[in-house]
Every structure is written in C-alpha cells, then in structure tokens.
C-alpha cells in the first residue's frame, strides 16, 4: 500500500521551446495556415522533467534569458546559477527590460517586434501529458489536412482534364501531364553535333532540324530545346540592340533549329517554346532573330508560350510586343530575380518601388491591342510574394 507521502501520481513538468516562422522578414506577406505552421515549426521539450511547475518555470526562465532572440530584453535573475553580478555592474538602473525575472510563461520573442526576424521563439511550461496530447492533436490535424488536400487535388485534376478536353486547345504543363493536348508539330532539339575542332573553340553546331513537307500549313508548334538551344541563347545574354547593330544581330538565323522551323511555318498561329535546361534566357537578340527569320509571325501568331524553366530578360518583353496579333501570352514563372537591384530606400514605401520588369511589361501590354489573356504563373502564395517583391510591381 502506497504511503501518504508518495508523489508518484503527481504530474511531471517540462519546458517546451518552439521555433516558428513569422509573416514578416523574408516571409513578409505570408499567411500561414495552421497545418503549414505546424509542419514548419520546430517544437521540442526539455530532456529533464521537473516535479513542480515552479521548478519548470525557473528552468524555462533561465533558457529564455540565454536565448539569442531575447538578448538584452530580460532582466537579470539572481536565482539563476549562471548569474554574475559583475556582468551588470555600472548598468543603468533605470533601464526597463521587456521581460522581468518574476513574469510567468509563455514568453514569445515576437513581443519584441524585431520585424526583420524570419522566425521567432516561444517558451512554455506544461506537463508531460499536456505536451504529448498537443503533439498527438497536431499530428492528427496535419494528417487530416493532407488527406483533404489530396482529395481536393484529385477532384481538381479531374475537372481540369474535362475542361481541357472540352476546350480542345493545345495544352502543355511542366512537368508533363496526362491531360496534355499536343501541337500539330513537335520539335525536340536536344543534341549538339560538332566536327571535332569547332567544340574545342567553343563553337557548337545544332543538329539539323527536319522540316516536314506540310510546314507551311502547320498552325501550332511545340519547340523543346536542350543543350543546343541553351548554348545558342547563351551567346546573346546581356547584349543590347541599337539602330546601328540591329541588322547585324538579326542575321545567321540558320544556326538555330528553332529559327529554321519558324521560317518554314508560314501559317503558324500558336508557338510553345520550352527547354529542358535551367538558366536558359530568352533575350531581345533572340526575339529579333525570330522576327527576322519569320516576319510572317507578326501577322499570324496568336498564342505565344514561354514558360519556366525558360527565363525572360526584362527587355525581351518589349520585343514580344512586335507579335502584334497576339491574343494570348503565357509567360508563366518565366521571370528572374537575377535582374533585381537591391537599392532599397528606407524612406519610401517599398510597395511603390519599381521592379525590373515593370516598365517593359506595361509597354508590352499597351502594344498588344488584341491581347485577351496574360498568364504570369506563380500560383501559390510563396511564389507570388517572391514575384512581387523582386521582379514585378503590383
């Protein structure tokens, strides 16, 4: 029989530390769901358990005072074994600490309002049973949310497939989807051939693209490039076009499989350009060569799709406007933060600051008088925040 002094049934206490993401700092504009906050937070309890809440609070206060997120915000605690009065000699007695040595948990570094923080820290005290219940509840909630998300995703995929089928239009996704509807002509220009000596000099010759006999009547084209296309476009990075250089830069289009096929497709209405390689940029010079090789595109082209992993140089948008009959422009996820200039002015409203694609985008939209649809991509909140912070103004 247990004695009256037996404390085995008394609850054990622990210190719980949670590192969680903010909605400011680099996360500015994020609105975390409960499930996302649970998954992205790092929550742990102390290895040591305490027989009373008071002892756990004392241990939690000591951990808080030593935490970098609470630096210079906590009053010294004489009860802390690491307290050294010499560390505080000569300090201003009138200094008001945000956290005292007698306050009760929870304590959250967010109360200090350091708006540059990407994450914050919260200290709590609870029983082992309470901690385990919260962990189990959070895990169950995340499982339910994942199941709901998967179910809604399946329904959305089925509905999207039906809509694509009913529309009957060319449709591509990255990565490829079973719902894709192919263009009349698909060109896969992946490989590069060389004559042995040219590659040593850094010159690359694309393999010849076969031009189909019915090229002049083809309405839709998918061109997917690889190494050959990337090496060809890389030659034009950062090049500027002036009246003196325009004619010279427009020549030598025979060196590209894309330009050769565009020249032959004189009735082309829909052009999709993709690339298997990252860091492949569409430059103003490349668009100039396209327009020189295939001047008919200014009259015939109605749909142009240049999607990630391809990336547009900002000035390329102005040259896209020369395809004056465009009704749909798909440049999903094709912007690059590489062109962002970090000349932040703390005295102005960052929401009104110019982004690298702003002027060129407005010029492009104003020029395309037949445009009915513009696709920018960046569908989720994180991607949109990145787009509007570094590439395109709202």
mmCIF file of N, CA and C in Angstrom, residues 256-377:
data_model
loop_
_atom_site.group_PDB
_atom_site.id
_atom_site.type_symbol
_atom_site.label_atom_id
_atom_site.label_comp_id
_atom_site.label_asym_id
_atom_site.label_seq_id
_atom_site.Cartn_x
_atom_site.Cartn_y
_atom_site.Cartn_z
ATOM 1 N N UNK A 256 20.269 28.142 -85.748
ATOM 2 C CA UNK A 256 19.348 27.670 -84.720
ATOM 3 C C UNK A 256 18.229 26.843 -85.340
ATOM 4 N N UNK A 257 17.975 25.671 -84.712
ATOM 5 C CA UNK A 257 16.882 24.834 -85.191
ATOM 6 C C UNK A 257 15.544 25.516 -85.043
ATOM 7 N N UNK A 258 15.360 26.278 -83.981
ATOM 8 C CA UNK A 258 14.105 26.988 -83.767
ATOM 9 C C UNK A 258 13.837 27.970 -84.901
ATOM 10 N N UNK A 259 14.831 28.767 -85.258
ATOM 11 C CA UNK A 259 14.619 29.776 -86.285
ATOM 12 C C UNK A 259 14.373 29.142 -87.651
ATOM 13 N N UNK A 260 15.023 28.020 -87.921
ATOM 14 C CA UNK A 260 14.814 27.330 -89.195
ATOM 15 C C UNK A 260 13.372 26.844 -89.331
ATOM 16 N N UNK A 261 12.832 26.259 -88.266
ATOM 17 C CA UNK A 261 11.474 25.735 -88.344
ATOM 18 C C UNK A 261 10.460 26.874 -88.380
ATOM 19 N N UNK A 262 10.733 27.982 -87.664
ATOM 20 C CA UNK A 262 9.813 29.123 -87.702
ATOM 21 C C UNK A 262 9.758 29.729 -89.099
ATOM 22 N N UNK A 263 10.877 29.761 -89.773
ATOM 23 C CA UNK A 263 10.909 30.312 -91.132
ATOM 24 C C UNK A 263 10.007 29.508 -92.056
ATOM 25 N N UNK A 264 9.944 28.193 -91.848
ATOM 26 C CA UNK A 264 9.164 27.323 -92.736
ATOM 27 C C UNK A 264 7.678 27.330 -92.410
ATOM 28 N N UNK A 265 7.317 27.600 -91.156
ATOM 29 C CA UNK A 265 5.903 27.541 -90.739
ATOM 30 C C UNK A 265 5.244 28.899 -90.995
ATOM 31 N N UNK A 266 4.858 29.138 -92.213
ATOM 32 C CA UNK A 266 4.363 30.465 -92.606
ATOM 33 C C UNK A 266 2.928 30.739 -92.182
ATOM 34 N N UNK A 267 2.213 29.723 -91.668
ATOM 35 C CA UNK A 267 0.827 29.922 -91.219
ATOM 36 C C UNK A 267 0.691 29.732 -89.706
ATOM 37 N N UNK A 268 1.798 29.755 -89.009
ATOM 38 C CA UNK A 268 1.807 29.416 -87.588
ATOM 39 C C UNK A 268 0.990 30.417 -86.764
ATOM 40 N N UNK A 269 0.084 29.866 -85.948
ATOM 41 C CA UNK A 269 -0.743 30.695 -85.074
ATOM 42 C C UNK A 269 -0.413 30.499 -83.593
ATOM 43 N N UNK A 270 0.204 29.382 -83.252
ATOM 44 C CA UNK A 270 0.422 29.051 -81.845
ATOM 45 C C UNK A 270 1.825 28.481 -81.682
ATOM 46 N N UNK A 271 2.631 29.127 -80.831
ATOM 47 C CA UNK A 271 4.016 28.703 -80.626
ATOM 48 C C UNK A 271 4.289 28.494 -79.143
ATOM 49 N N UNK A 272 4.735 27.292 -78.815
ATOM 50 C CA UNK A 272 5.127 26.946 -77.451
ATOM 51 C C UNK A 272 6.622 26.659 -77.453
ATOM 52 N N UNK A 273 7.357 27.362 -76.599
ATOM 53 C CA UNK A 273 8.802 27.162 -76.502
ATOM 54 C C UNK A 273 9.119 26.683 -75.095
ATOM 55 N N UNK A 274 9.793 25.546 -75.012
ATOM 56 C CA UNK A 274 10.239 25.020 -73.730
ATOM 57 C C UNK A 274 11.698 24.616 -73.838
ATOM 58 N N UNK A 275 12.314 24.382 -72.682
ATOM 59 C CA UNK A 275 13.711 23.954 -72.659
ATOM 60 C C UNK A 275 13.903 23.014 -71.482
ATOM 61 N N UNK A 276 14.705 21.993 -71.693
ATOM 62 C CA UNK A 276 14.960 21.038 -70.615
ATOM 63 C C UNK A 276 16.017 21.554 -69.643
ATOM 64 N N UNK A 277 16.733 22.604 -70.005
ATOM 65 C CA UNK A 277 17.839 23.107 -69.199
ATOM 66 C C UNK A 277 17.439 24.365 -68.428
ATOM 67 N N UNK A 278 17.828 24.416 -67.175
ATOM 68 C CA UNK A 278 17.642 25.638 -66.395
ATOM 69 C C UNK A 278 18.674 26.683 -66.819
ATOM 70 N N UNK A 279 18.446 27.911 -66.399
ATOM 71 C CA UNK A 279 19.348 29.021 -66.717
ATOM 72 C C UNK A 279 19.418 29.266 -68.223
ATOM 73 N N UNK A 280 18.310 29.089 -68.918
ATOM 74 C CA UNK A 280 18.232 29.409 -70.339
ATOM 75 C C UNK A 280 17.372 30.660 -70.478
ATOM 76 N N UNK A 281 17.953 31.722 -71.011
ATOM 77 C CA UNK A 281 17.287 33.022 -71.051
ATOM 78 C C UNK A 281 16.856 33.376 -72.474
ATOM 79 N N UNK A 282 15.650 33.933 -72.565
ATOM 80 C CA UNK A 282 15.145 34.491 -73.818
ATOM 81 C C UNK A 282 15.524 35.970 -73.831
ATOM 82 N N UNK A 283 16.360 36.339 -74.788
ATOM 83 C CA UNK A 283 16.909 37.692 -74.831
ATOM 84 C C UNK A 283 16.268 38.490 -75.961
ATOM 85 N N UNK A 284 16.418 39.819 -75.933
ATOM 86 C CA UNK A 284 15.940 40.638 -77.043
ATOM 87 C C UNK A 284 16.564 40.245 -78.379
ATOM 88 N N UNK A 285 17.845 39.851 -78.362
ATOM 89 C CA UNK A 285 18.517 39.474 -79.610
ATOM 90 C C UNK A 285 17.873 38.221 -80.204
ATOM 91 N N UNK A 286 17.540 37.244 -79.365
ATOM 92 C CA UNK A 286 16.899 36.033 -79.875
ATOM 93 C C UNK A 286 15.539 36.365 -80.498
ATOM 94 N N UNK A 287 14.757 37.215 -79.861
ATOM 95 C CA UNK A 287 13.454 37.581 -80.415
ATOM 96 C C UNK A 287 13.613 38.367 -81.715
ATOM 97 N N UNK A 288 14.630 39.203 -81.791
ATOM 98 C CA UNK A 288 14.905 39.908 -83.041
ATOM 99 C C UNK A 288 15.216 38.916 -84.151
ATOM 100 N N UNK A 289 16.007 37.901 -83.857
ATOM 101 C CA UNK A 289 16.330 36.891 -84.865
ATOM 102 C C UNK A 289 15.086 36.100 -85.277
ATOM 103 N N UNK A 290 14.192 35.806 -84.309
ATOM 104 C CA UNK A 290 12.940 35.121 -84.638
ATOM 105 C C UNK A 290 12.106 35.957 -85.606
ATOM 106 N N UNK A 291 12.016 37.253 -85.347
ATOM 107 C CA UNK A 291 11.200 38.129 -86.187
ATOM 108 C C UNK A 291 11.829 38.342 -87.560
ATOM 109 N N UNK A 292 13.159 38.284 -87.613
ATOM 110 C CA UNK A 292 13.841 38.418 -88.903
ATOM 111 C C UNK A 292 13.712 37.141 -89.722
ATOM 112 N N UNK A 293 13.859 35.988 -89.064
ATOM 113 C CA UNK A 293 13.745 34.713 -89.770
ATOM 114 C C UNK A 293 12.322 34.439 -90.213
ATOM 115 N N UNK A 294 11.359 34.868 -89.420
ATOM 116 C CA UNK A 294 9.949 34.562 -89.708
ATOM 117 C C UNK A 294 9.112 35.819 -89.551
ATOM 118 N N UNK A 295 9.229 36.783 -90.458
ATOM 119 C CA UNK A 295 8.474 38.041 -90.326
ATOM 120 C C UNK A 295 6.969 37.848 -90.387
ATOM 121 N N UNK A 296 6.528 36.706 -90.936
ATOM 122 C CA UNK A 296 5.090 36.432 -91.024
ATOM 123 C C UNK A 296 4.451 36.269 -89.645
ATOM 124 N N UNK A 297 5.258 35.961 -88.597
ATOM 125 C CA UNK A 297 4.702 35.760 -87.256
ATOM 126 C C UNK A 297 4.027 37.021 -86.725
ATOM 127 N N UNK A 298 4.458 38.172 -87.169
ATOM 128 C CA UNK A 298 3.822 39.421 -86.732
ATOM 129 C C UNK A 298 2.365 39.466 -87.148
ATOM 130 N N UNK A 299 2.025 38.761 -88.234
ATOM 131 C CA UNK A 299 0.637 38.760 -88.735
ATOM 132 C C UNK A 299 -0.147 37.528 -88.312
ATOM 133 N N UNK A 300 0.542 36.384 -88.146
ATOM 134 C CA UNK A 300 -0.174 35.122 -87.954
ATOM 135 C C UNK A 300 -0.232 34.659 -86.499
ATOM 136 N N UNK A 301 0.796 34.978 -85.693
ATOM 137 C CA UNK A 301 0.902 34.384 -84.362
ATOM 138 C C UNK A 301 -0.148 34.962 -83.411
ATOM 139 N N UNK A 302 -0.950 34.062 -82.796
ATOM 140 C CA UNK A 302 -1.996 34.458 -81.861
ATOM 141 C C UNK A 302 -1.712 34.016 -80.429
ATOM 142 N N UNK A 303 -0.933 32.936 -80.288
ATOM 143 C CA UNK A 303 -0.618 32.398 -78.961
ATOM 144 C C UNK A 303 0.889 32.189 -78.861
ATOM 145 N N UNK A 304 1.488 32.734 -77.816
ATOM 146 C CA UNK A 304 2.915 32.540 -77.555
ATOM 147 C C UNK A 304 3.082 32.098 -76.113
ATOM 148 N N UNK A 305 3.775 30.972 -75.926
ATOM 149 C CA UNK A 305 4.006 30.429 -74.590
ATOM 150 C C UNK A 305 5.499 30.246 -74.378
ATOM 151 N N UNK A 306 6.042 30.965 -73.406
ATOM 152 C CA UNK A 306 7.443 30.833 -72.993
ATOM 153 C C UNK A 306 7.422 30.651 -71.484
ATOM 154 N N UNK A 307 7.578 29.416 -71.035
ATOM 155 C CA UNK A 307 7.365 29.106 -69.630
ATOM 156 C C UNK A 307 8.646 28.618 -68.966
ATOM 157 N N UNK A 308 8.630 28.653 -67.633
ATOM 158 C CA UNK A 308 9.741 28.123 -66.844
ATOM 159 C C UNK A 308 9.972 26.653 -67.230
ATOM 160 N N UNK A 309 11.243 26.186 -67.285
ATOM 161 C CA UNK A 309 12.445 26.826 -66.750
ATOM 162 C C UNK A 309 13.078 27.893 -67.640
ATOM 163 N N UNK A 310 12.490 28.209 -68.792
ATOM 164 C CA UNK A 310 12.968 29.359 -69.548
ATOM 165 C C UNK A 310 12.756 30.632 -68.737
ATOM 166 N N UNK A 311 13.630 31.602 -68.924
ATOM 167 C CA UNK A 311 13.505 32.874 -68.219
ATOM 168 C C UNK A 311 13.667 34.026 -69.213
ATOM 169 N N UNK A 312 12.882 35.056 -69.001
ATOM 170 C CA UNK A 312 12.889 36.222 -69.885
ATOM 171 C C UNK A 312 13.789 37.312 -69.327
ATOM 172 N N UNK A 313 14.622 37.878 -70.188
ATOM 173 C CA UNK A 313 15.267 39.122 -69.814
ATOM 174 C C UNK A 313 14.205 40.224 -69.859
ATOM 175 N N UNK A 314 14.258 41.208 -68.970
ATOM 176 C CA UNK A 314 13.220 42.250 -68.955
ATOM 177 C C UNK A 314 13.003 42.928 -70.304
ATOM 178 N N UNK A 315 14.077 43.253 -71.022
ATOM 179 C CA UNK A 315 13.929 43.950 -72.298
ATOM 180 C C UNK A 315 13.311 43.070 -73.376
ATOM 181 N N UNK A 316 13.278 41.752 -73.153
ATOM 182 C CA UNK A 316 12.667 40.862 -74.142
ATOM 183 C C UNK A 316 11.159 41.097 -74.236
ATOM 184 N N UNK A 317 10.540 41.563 -73.149
ATOM 185 C CA UNK A 317 9.094 41.810 -73.174
ATOM 186 C C UNK A 317 8.729 42.857 -74.218
ATOM 187 N N UNK A 318 9.571 43.862 -74.373
ATOM 188 C CA UNK A 318 9.279 44.900 -75.367
ATOM 189 C C UNK A 318 9.304 44.333 -76.780
ATOM 190 N N UNK A 319 10.154 43.352 -77.025
ATOM 191 C CA UNK A 319 10.236 42.757 -78.366
ATOM 192 C C UNK A 319 9.096 41.779 -78.616
ATOM 193 N N UNK A 320 8.553 41.196 -77.559
ATOM 194 C CA UNK A 320 7.385 40.327 -77.736
ATOM 195 C C UNK A 320 6.213 41.117 -78.314
ATOM 196 N N UNK A 321 6.129 42.394 -77.972
ATOM 197 C CA UNK A 321 5.012 43.220 -78.448
ATOM 198 C C UNK A 321 5.006 43.370 -79.968
ATOM 199 N N UNK A 322 6.105 43.007 -80.662
ATOM 200 C CA UNK A 322 6.118 43.070 -82.126
ATOM 201 C C UNK A 322 5.267 41.975 -82.758
ATOM 202 N N UNK A 323 4.902 40.948 -81.986
ATOM 203 C CA UNK A 323 3.936 39.954 -82.474
ATOM 204 C C UNK A 323 2.545 40.560 -82.241
ATOM 205 N N UNK A 324 2.184 41.486 -83.077
ATOM 206 C CA UNK A 324 1.084 42.402 -82.799
ATOM 207 C C UNK A 324 -0.297 41.760 -82.819
ATOM 208 N N UNK A 325 -0.421 40.536 -83.335
ATOM 209 C CA UNK A 325 -1.737 39.878 -83.376
ATOM 210 C C UNK A 325 -1.963 38.934 -82.205
ATOM 211 N N UNK A 326 -1.065 38.940 -81.238
ATOM 212 C CA UNK A 326 -1.183 38.016 -80.106
ATOM 213 C C UNK A 326 -2.498 38.227 -79.349
ATOM 214 N N UNK A 327 -3.164 37.109 -79.078
ATOM 215 C CA UNK A 327 -4.377 37.123 -78.265
ATOM 216 C C UNK A 327 -4.127 36.523 -76.880
ATOM 217 N N UNK A 328 -3.111 35.656 -76.803
ATOM 218 C CA UNK A 328 -2.770 35.064 -75.511
ATOM 219 C C UNK A 328 -1.251 35.018 -75.376
ATOM 220 N N UNK A 329 -0.760 35.476 -74.222
ATOM 221 C CA UNK A 329 0.660 35.440 -73.908
ATOM 222 C C UNK A 329 0.843 34.691 -72.597
ATOM 223 N N UNK A 330 1.545 33.573 -72.674
ATOM 224 C CA UNK A 330 1.788 32.735 -71.497
ATOM 225 C C UNK A 330 3.278 32.813 -71.149
ATOM 226 N N UNK A 331 3.605 33.546 -70.110
ATOM 227 C CA UNK A 331 4.990 33.654 -69.633
ATOM 228 C C UNK A 331 5.043 33.194 -68.173
ATOM 229 N N UNK A 332 4.394 32.072 -67.926
ATOM 230 C CA UNK A 332 4.247 31.563 -66.559
ATOM 231 C C UNK A 332 5.602 31.246 -65.930
ATOM 232 N N UNK A 333 5.857 31.846 -64.779
ATOM 233 C CA UNK A 333 7.045 31.570 -63.967
ATOM 234 C C UNK A 333 8.345 31.854 -64.711
ATOM 235 N N UNK A 334 8.309 32.721 -65.722
ATOM 236 C CA UNK A 334 9.486 32.949 -66.566
ATOM 237 C C UNK A 334 10.235 34.227 -66.217
ATOM 238 N N UNK A 335 9.980 34.786 -65.030
ATOM 239 C CA UNK A 335 10.703 35.975 -64.591
ATOM 240 C C UNK A 335 11.914 35.554 -63.754
ATOM 241 N N UNK A 336 12.904 36.408 -63.686
ATOM 242 C CA UNK A 336 14.116 36.076 -62.945
ATOM 243 C C UNK A 336 14.462 37.196 -61.967
ATOM 244 N N UNK A 337 14.720 36.810 -60.715
ATOM 245 C CA UNK A 337 15.143 37.785 -59.700
ATOM 246 C C UNK A 337 16.583 38.219 -59.900
ATOM 247 N N UNK A 338 17.266 37.631 -60.868
ATOM 248 C CA UNK A 338 18.656 37.998 -61.142
ATOM 249 C C UNK A 338 18.799 39.475 -61.508
ATOM 250 N N UNK A 339 17.721 40.063 -62.044
ATOM 251 C CA UNK A 339 17.789 41.446 -62.513
ATOM 252 C C UNK A 339 17.395 42.452 -61.430
ATOM 253 N N UNK A 340 17.090 41.945 -60.241
ATOM 254 C CA UNK A 340 16.693 42.832 -59.147
ATOM 255 C C UNK A 340 17.901 43.588 -58.622
ATOM 256 N N UNK A 341 17.767 44.901 -58.479
ATOM 257 C CA UNK A 341 18.824 45.737 -57.936
ATOM 258 C C UNK A 341 18.450 46.125 -56.501
ATOM 259 N N UNK A 342 19.283 45.746 -55.548
ATOM 260 C CA UNK A 342 18.975 45.991 -54.136
ATOM 261 C C UNK A 342 19.443 47.388 -53.731
ATOM 262 N N UNK A 343 18.702 48.392 -54.217
ATOM 263 C CA UNK A 343 18.982 49.776 -53.810
ATOM 264 C C UNK A 343 17.829 50.278 -52.947
ATOM 265 N N UNK A 344 17.552 49.516 -51.898
ATOM 266 C CA UNK A 344 16.369 49.758 -51.065
ATOM 267 C C UNK A 344 16.440 51.135 -50.404
ATOM 268 N N UNK A 345 15.370 51.874 -50.549
ATOM 269 C CA UNK A 345 15.262 53.198 -49.929
ATOM 270 C C UNK A 345 14.318 53.078 -48.734
ATOM 271 N N UNK A 346 14.887 53.194 -47.532
ATOM 272 C CA UNK A 346 14.087 53.003 -46.320
ATOM 273 C C UNK A 346 13.124 54.161 -46.072
ATOM 274 N N UNK A 347 13.276 55.258 -46.820
ATOM 275 C CA UNK A 347 12.397 56.408 -46.628
ATOM 276 C C UNK A 347 11.174 56.379 -47.528
ATOM 277 N N UNK A 348 11.068 55.364 -48.394
ATOM 278 C CA UNK A 348 9.919 55.304 -49.303
ATOM 279 C C UNK A 348 9.107 54.040 -49.035
ATOM 280 N N UNK A 349 7.928 54.005 -49.603
ATOM 281 C CA UNK A 349 7.048 52.851 -49.463
ATOM 282 C C UNK A 349 7.517 51.770 -50.427
ATOM 283 N N UNK A 350 7.988 50.624 -49.869
ATOM 284 C CA UNK A 350 8.534 49.580 -50.739
ATOM 285 C C UNK A 350 7.489 49.039 -51.709
ATOM 286 N N UNK A 351 6.208 49.213 -51.387
ATOM 287 C CA UNK A 351 5.158 48.699 -52.273
ATOM 288 C C UNK A 351 5.088 49.481 -53.577
ATOM 289 N N UNK A 352 5.598 50.691 -53.596
ATOM 290 C CA UNK A 352 5.546 51.517 -54.804
ATOM 291 C C UNK A 352 6.878 51.548 -55.539
ATOM 292 N N UNK A 353 7.890 50.846 -55.036
ATOM 293 C CA UNK A 353 9.192 50.840 -55.696
ATOM 294 C C UNK A 353 9.123 50.103 -57.022
ATOM 295 N N UNK A 354 9.886 50.580 -57.997
ATOM 296 C CA UNK A 354 9.898 49.970 -59.317
ATOM 297 C C UNK A 354 10.640 48.634 -59.277
ATOM 298 N N UNK A 355 10.113 47.644 -59.998
ATOM 299 C CA UNK A 355 10.758 46.344 -60.131
ATOM 300 C C UNK A 355 11.327 46.221 -61.547
ATOM 301 N N UNK A 356 12.251 45.272 -61.781
ATOM 302 C CA UNK A 356 12.973 45.249 -63.060
ATOM 303 C C UNK A 356 12.112 44.996 -64.292
ATOM 304 N N UNK A 357 10.929 44.387 -64.130
ATOM 305 C CA UNK A 357 10.091 44.088 -65.291
ATOM 306 C C UNK A 357 8.941 45.077 -65.487
ATOM 307 N N UNK A 358 8.799 46.057 -64.607
ATOM 308 C CA UNK A 358 7.610 46.918 -64.607
ATOM 309 C C UNK A 358 7.408 47.663 -65.921
ATOM 310 N N UNK A 359 8.379 48.456 -66.319
ATOM 311 C CA UNK A 359 8.208 49.314 -67.493
ATOM 312 C C UNK A 359 8.028 48.490 -68.767
ATOM 313 N N UNK A 360 8.815 47.437 -68.898
ATOM 314 C CA UNK A 360 8.737 46.613 -70.104
ATOM 315 C C UNK A 360 7.396 45.874 -70.192
ATOM 316 N N UNK A 361 6.885 45.437 -69.031
ATOM 317 C CA UNK A 361 5.594 44.748 -69.033
ATOM 318 C C UNK A 361 4.476 45.687 -69.461
ATOM 319 N N UNK A 362 4.481 46.899 -68.947
ATOM 320 C CA UNK A 362 3.443 47.856 -69.314
ATOM 321 C C UNK A 362 3.529 48.217 -70.794
ATOM 322 N N UNK A 363 4.739 48.372 -71.319
ATOM 323 C CA UNK A 363 4.893 48.665 -72.743
ATOM 324 C C UNK A 363 4.367 47.519 -73.591
ATOM 325 N N UNK A 364 4.649 46.292 -73.167
ATOM 326 C CA UNK A 364 4.191 45.115 -73.902
ATOM 327 C C UNK A 364 2.670 45.042 -73.919
ATOM 328 N N UNK A 365 2.032 45.228 -72.776
ATOM 329 C CA UNK A 365 0.576 45.126 -72.690
ATOM 330 C C UNK A 365 -0.104 46.218 -73.514
ATOM 331 N N UNK A 366 0.423 47.432 -73.443
ATOM 332 C CA UNK A 366 -0.173 48.537 -74.203
ATOM 333 C C UNK A 366 -0.076 48.298 -75.710
ATOM 334 N N UNK A 367 1.011 47.658 -76.146
ATOM 335 C CA UNK A 367 1.225 47.454 -77.580
ATOM 336 C C UNK A 367 0.385 46.321 -78.150
ATOM 337 N N UNK A 368 0.094 45.317 -77.316
ATOM 338 C CA UNK A 368 -0.668 44.158 -77.799
ATOM 339 C C UNK A 368 -2.163 44.456 -77.677
ATOM 340 N N UNK A 369 -2.687 45.144 -78.650
ATOM 341 C CA UNK A 369 -4.076 45.612 -78.588
ATOM 342 C C UNK A 369 -5.089 44.489 -78.734
ATOM 343 N N UNK A 370 -4.664 43.325 -79.239
ATOM 344 C CA UNK A 370 -5.587 42.189 -79.404
ATOM 345 C C UNK A 370 -5.497 41.201 -78.239
ATOM 346 N N UNK A 371 -4.651 41.492 -77.255
ATOM 347 C CA UNK A 371 -4.419 40.545 -76.165
ATOM 348 C C UNK A 371 -5.679 40.337 -75.322
ATOM 349 N N UNK A 372 -6.051 39.068 -75.131
ATOM 350 C CA UNK A 372 -7.221 38.713 -74.331
ATOM 351 C C UNK A 372 -6.843 38.035 -73.013
ATOM 352 N N UNK A 373 -5.672 37.389 -72.999
ATOM 353 C CA UNK A 373 -5.284 36.661 -71.790
ATOM 354 C C UNK A 373 -3.774 36.744 -71.599
ATOM 355 N N UNK A 374 -3.375 37.013 -70.345
ATOM 356 C CA UNK A 374 -1.973 37.058 -69.965
ATOM 357 C C UNK A 374 -1.775 36.143 -68.766
ATOM 358 N N UNK A 375 -0.908 35.153 -68.907
ATOM 359 C CA UNK A 375 -0.622 34.203 -67.826
ATOM 360 C C UNK A 375 0.759 34.488 -67.261
ATOM 361 N N UNK A 376 0.807 34.788 -65.959
ATOM 362 C CA UNK A 376 2.074 35.077 -65.300
ATOM 363 C C UNK A 376 2.573 33.910 -64.456
ATOM 364 N N UNK A 377 1.702 32.942 -64.139
ATOM 365 C CA UNK A 377 2.104 31.827 -63.295
ATOM 366 C C UNK A 377 2.175 32.242 -61.838
#
